[in-house]
CSV table of C-alpha atoms in Angstrom, one decimal:
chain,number,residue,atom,x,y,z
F,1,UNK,CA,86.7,103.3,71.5
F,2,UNK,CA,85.7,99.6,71.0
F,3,UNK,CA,82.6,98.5,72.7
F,4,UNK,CA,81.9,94.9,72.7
F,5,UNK,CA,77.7,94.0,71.7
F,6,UNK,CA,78.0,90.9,70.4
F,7,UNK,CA,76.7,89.5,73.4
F,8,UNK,CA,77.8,86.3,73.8
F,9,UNK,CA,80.6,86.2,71.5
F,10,UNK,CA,83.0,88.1,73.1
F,11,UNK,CA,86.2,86.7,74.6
F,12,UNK,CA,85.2,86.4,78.5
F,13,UNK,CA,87.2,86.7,81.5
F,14,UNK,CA,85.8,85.9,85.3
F,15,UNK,CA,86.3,89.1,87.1
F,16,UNK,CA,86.3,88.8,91.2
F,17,UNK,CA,86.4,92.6,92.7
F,18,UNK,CA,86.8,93.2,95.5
F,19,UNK,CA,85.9,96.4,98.0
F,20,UNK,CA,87.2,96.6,101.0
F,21,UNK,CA,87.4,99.5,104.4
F,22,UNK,CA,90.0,99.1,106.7
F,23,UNK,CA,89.5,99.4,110.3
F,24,UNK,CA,89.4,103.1,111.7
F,25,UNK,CA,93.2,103.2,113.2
F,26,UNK,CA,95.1,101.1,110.5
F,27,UNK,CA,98.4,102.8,109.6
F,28,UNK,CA,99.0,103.2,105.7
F,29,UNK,CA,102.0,100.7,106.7
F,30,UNK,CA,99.8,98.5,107.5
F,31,UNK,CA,97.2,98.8,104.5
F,32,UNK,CA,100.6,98.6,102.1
F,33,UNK,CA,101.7,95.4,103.9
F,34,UNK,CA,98.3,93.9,103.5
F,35,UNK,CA,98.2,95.3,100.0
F,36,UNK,CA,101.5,93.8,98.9
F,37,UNK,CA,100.5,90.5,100.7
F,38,UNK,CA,97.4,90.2,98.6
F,39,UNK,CA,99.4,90.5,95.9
F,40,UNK,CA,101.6,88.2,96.4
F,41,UNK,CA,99.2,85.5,97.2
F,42,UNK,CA,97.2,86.2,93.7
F,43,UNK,CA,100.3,86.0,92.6
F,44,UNK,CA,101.7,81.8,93.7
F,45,UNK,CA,97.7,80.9,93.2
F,46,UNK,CA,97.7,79.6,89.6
F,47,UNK,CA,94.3,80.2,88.6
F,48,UNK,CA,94.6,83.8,88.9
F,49,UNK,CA,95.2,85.4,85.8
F,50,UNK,CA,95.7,89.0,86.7
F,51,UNK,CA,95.5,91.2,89.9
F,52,UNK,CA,95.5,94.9,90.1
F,53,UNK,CA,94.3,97.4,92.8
F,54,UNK,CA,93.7,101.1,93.8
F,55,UNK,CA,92.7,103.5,96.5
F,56,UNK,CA,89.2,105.3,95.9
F,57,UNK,CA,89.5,108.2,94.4
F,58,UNK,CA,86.8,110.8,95.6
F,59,UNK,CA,85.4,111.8,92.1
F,60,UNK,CA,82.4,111.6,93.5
F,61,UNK,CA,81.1,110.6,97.0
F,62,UNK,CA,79.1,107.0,95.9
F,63,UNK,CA,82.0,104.5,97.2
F,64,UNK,CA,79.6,104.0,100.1
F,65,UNK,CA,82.3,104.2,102.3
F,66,UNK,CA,84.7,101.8,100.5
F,67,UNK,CA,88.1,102.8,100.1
F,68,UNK,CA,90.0,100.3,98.3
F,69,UNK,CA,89.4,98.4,94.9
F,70,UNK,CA,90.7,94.7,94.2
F,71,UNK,CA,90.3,93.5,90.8
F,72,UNK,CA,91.6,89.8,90.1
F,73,UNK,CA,90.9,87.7,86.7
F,74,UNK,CA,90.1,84.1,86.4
F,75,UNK,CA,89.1,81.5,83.4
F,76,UNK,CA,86.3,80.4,84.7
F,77,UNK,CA,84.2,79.1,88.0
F,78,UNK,CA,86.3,76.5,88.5
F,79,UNK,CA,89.6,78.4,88.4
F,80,UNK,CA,87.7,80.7,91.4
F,81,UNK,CA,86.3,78.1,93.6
F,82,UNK,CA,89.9,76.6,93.6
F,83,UNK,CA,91.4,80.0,94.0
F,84,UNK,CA,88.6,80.6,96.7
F,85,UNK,CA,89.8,77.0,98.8
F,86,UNK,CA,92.8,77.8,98.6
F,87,UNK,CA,95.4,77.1,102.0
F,88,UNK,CA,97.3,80.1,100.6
F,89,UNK,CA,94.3,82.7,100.3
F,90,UNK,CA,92.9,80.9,104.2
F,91,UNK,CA,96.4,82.2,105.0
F,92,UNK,CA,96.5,85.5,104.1
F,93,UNK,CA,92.5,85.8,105.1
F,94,UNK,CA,93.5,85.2,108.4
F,95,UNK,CA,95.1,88.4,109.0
F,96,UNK,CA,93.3,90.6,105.7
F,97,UNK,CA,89.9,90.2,107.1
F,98,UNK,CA,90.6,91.0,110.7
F,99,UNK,CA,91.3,94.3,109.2
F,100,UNK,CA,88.2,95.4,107.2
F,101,UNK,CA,85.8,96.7,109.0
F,102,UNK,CA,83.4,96.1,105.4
F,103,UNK,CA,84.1,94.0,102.3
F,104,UNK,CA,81.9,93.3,99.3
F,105,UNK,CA,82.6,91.2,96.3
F,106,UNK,CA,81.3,91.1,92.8
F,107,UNK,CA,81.7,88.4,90.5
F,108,UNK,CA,81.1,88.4,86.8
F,109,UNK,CA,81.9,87.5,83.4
F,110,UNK,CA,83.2,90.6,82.1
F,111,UNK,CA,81.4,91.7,78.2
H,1,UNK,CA,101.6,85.8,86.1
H,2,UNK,CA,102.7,88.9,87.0
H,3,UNK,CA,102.2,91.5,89.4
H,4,UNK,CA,102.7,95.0,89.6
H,5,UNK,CA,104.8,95.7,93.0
H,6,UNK,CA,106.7,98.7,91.6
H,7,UNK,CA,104.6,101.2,93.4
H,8,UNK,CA,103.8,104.7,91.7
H,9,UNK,CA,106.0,102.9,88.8
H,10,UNK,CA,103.5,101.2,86.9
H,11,UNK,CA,101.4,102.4,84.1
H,12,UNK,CA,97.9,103.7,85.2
H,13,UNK,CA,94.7,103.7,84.5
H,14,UNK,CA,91.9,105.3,86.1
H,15,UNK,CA,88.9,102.7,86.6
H,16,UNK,CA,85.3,103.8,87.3
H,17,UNK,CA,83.5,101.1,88.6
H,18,UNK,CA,79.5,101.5,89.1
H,19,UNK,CA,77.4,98.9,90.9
H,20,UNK,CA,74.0,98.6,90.0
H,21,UNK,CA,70.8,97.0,92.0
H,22,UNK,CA,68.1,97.3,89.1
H,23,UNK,CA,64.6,97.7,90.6
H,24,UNK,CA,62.4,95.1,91.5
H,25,UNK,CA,60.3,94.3,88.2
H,26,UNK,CA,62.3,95.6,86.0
H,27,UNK,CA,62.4,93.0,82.6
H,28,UNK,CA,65.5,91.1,81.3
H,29,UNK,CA,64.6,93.2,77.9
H,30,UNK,CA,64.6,96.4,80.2
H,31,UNK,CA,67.9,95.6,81.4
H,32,UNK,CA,69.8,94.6,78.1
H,33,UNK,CA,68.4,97.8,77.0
H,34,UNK,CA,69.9,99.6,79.4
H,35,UNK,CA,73.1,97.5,79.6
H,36,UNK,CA,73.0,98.6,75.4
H,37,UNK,CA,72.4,102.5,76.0
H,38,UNK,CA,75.2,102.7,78.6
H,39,UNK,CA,78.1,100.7,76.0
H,40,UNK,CA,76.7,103.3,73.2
H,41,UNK,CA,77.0,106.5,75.5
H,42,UNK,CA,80.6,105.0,76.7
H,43,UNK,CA,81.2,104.5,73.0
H,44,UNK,CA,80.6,108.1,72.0
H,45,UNK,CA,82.3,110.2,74.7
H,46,UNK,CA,85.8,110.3,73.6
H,47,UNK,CA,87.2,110.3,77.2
H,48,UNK,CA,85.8,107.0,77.9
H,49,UNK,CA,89.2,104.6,76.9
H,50,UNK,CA,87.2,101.5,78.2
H,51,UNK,CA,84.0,99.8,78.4
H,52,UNK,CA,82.9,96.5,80.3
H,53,UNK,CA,80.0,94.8,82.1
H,54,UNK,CA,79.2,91.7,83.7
H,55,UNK,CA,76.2,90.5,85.8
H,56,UNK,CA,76.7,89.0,89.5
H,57,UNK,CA,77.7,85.4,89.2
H,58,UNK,CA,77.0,83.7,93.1
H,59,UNK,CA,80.4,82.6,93.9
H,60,UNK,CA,79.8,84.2,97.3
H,61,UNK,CA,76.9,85.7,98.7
H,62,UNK,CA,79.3,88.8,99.8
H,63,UNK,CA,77.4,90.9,96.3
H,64,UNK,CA,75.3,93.3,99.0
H,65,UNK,CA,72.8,92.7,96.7
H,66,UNK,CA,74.2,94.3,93.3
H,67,UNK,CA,73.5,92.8,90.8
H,68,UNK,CA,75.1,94.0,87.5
H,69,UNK,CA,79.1,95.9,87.3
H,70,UNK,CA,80.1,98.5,85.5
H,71,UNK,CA,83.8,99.0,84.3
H,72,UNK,CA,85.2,102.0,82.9
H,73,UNK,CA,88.8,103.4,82.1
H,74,UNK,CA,89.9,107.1,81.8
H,75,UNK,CA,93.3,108.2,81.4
H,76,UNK,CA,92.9,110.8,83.8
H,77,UNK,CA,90.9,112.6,86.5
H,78,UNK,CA,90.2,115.9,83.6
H,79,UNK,CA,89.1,113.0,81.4
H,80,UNK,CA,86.7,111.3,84.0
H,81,UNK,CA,85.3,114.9,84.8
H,82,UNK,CA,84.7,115.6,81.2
H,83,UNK,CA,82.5,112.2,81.0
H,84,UNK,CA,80.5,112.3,84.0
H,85,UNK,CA,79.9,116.7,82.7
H,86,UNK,CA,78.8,115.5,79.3
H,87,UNK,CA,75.6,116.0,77.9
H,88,UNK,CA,75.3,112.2,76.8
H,89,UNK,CA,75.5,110.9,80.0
H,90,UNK,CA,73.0,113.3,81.5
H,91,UNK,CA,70.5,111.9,78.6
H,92,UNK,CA,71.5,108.7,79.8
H,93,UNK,CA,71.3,108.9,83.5
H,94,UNK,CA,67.4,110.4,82.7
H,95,UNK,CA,66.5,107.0,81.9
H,96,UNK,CA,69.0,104.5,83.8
H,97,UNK,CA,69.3,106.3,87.1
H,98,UNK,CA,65.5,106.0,87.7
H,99,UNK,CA,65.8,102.1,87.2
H,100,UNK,CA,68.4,101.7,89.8
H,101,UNK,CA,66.9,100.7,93.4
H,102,UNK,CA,70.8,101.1,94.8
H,103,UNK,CA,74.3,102.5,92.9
H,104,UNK,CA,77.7,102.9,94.1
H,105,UNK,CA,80.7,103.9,92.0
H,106,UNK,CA,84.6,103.3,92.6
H,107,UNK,CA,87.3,105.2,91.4
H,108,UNK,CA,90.7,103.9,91.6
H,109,UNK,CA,93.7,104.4,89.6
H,110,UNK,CA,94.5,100.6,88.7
H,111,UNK,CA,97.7,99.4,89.9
């Protein structure tokens, strides 16, 4: 396996993950809904380069409670501040974060 | 740019994702080096298919404090076992896990 060390020289990409758990009660309907509208809306924001997610998997029991992981990619600060005032993301925020009952986010370069 | 809505169709991997509060005092040089020993460890246990790391950039203040991120990708939940079993790691958690005030760790197969 590669591993990058040149620190500083390696192609970098502005990771924004998110961690989210739902509300005690939420159907899995309702988590796929919200799911698929997330996607959608990383996917008509332009400055988001990629978007992925997944459902913790209990490997181990350190997710603090978290259940789900979203991972989007973006060029740089700029690309997420616009992403981040975006109407379309106020839009679907309006009925995502009704529905956590936590959320953290994590933003870095990625090395 | 595209997104993956095929669900349970797409190819998978399976991302381990550690968030890290260093402890209070720790040095910059302290940090690199462990930011160092953790892409060497990840370079030498075979299951590991992916390493990455970034350190909080304050987009939001939603970071509960972490600091650094962690990113690793296993093909597999045998393969993810194997790594957090091996020998390497142990050696490697002697020193880091002693300089973390706070941890938490994500497993997700990335859709």
């Amino acid at each position: 396996m590669e591993v990058c060390l040149a620190w500083g020289n390696c192609p970098q990409v502005l990771k924004h993950i998110v961690f989210v758990r739902f509300n005690d009660g939420i159907t899995d309907e309702q988590i796929e809904k919200l799911i698929k509208d997330y996607a959608n809306v990383a996917g008509v924001i332009e400055p988001v380069k990629g978007f992925g997610w997944g459902k913790n998997y209990p490997v181990q029991q350190l997710n603090h409670d978290y259940q789900y992981g979203f991972e989007l990619s973006f060029e740089s600060e700029d690309a997420i501040k616009e992403y981040l005032q975006s109407p379309a993301l106020a839009e679907f925020h309006d009925k995502f974060l009704p529905a956590c009952a936590s959320r953290m986010v994590m933003d870095y370069y990625l090395f």
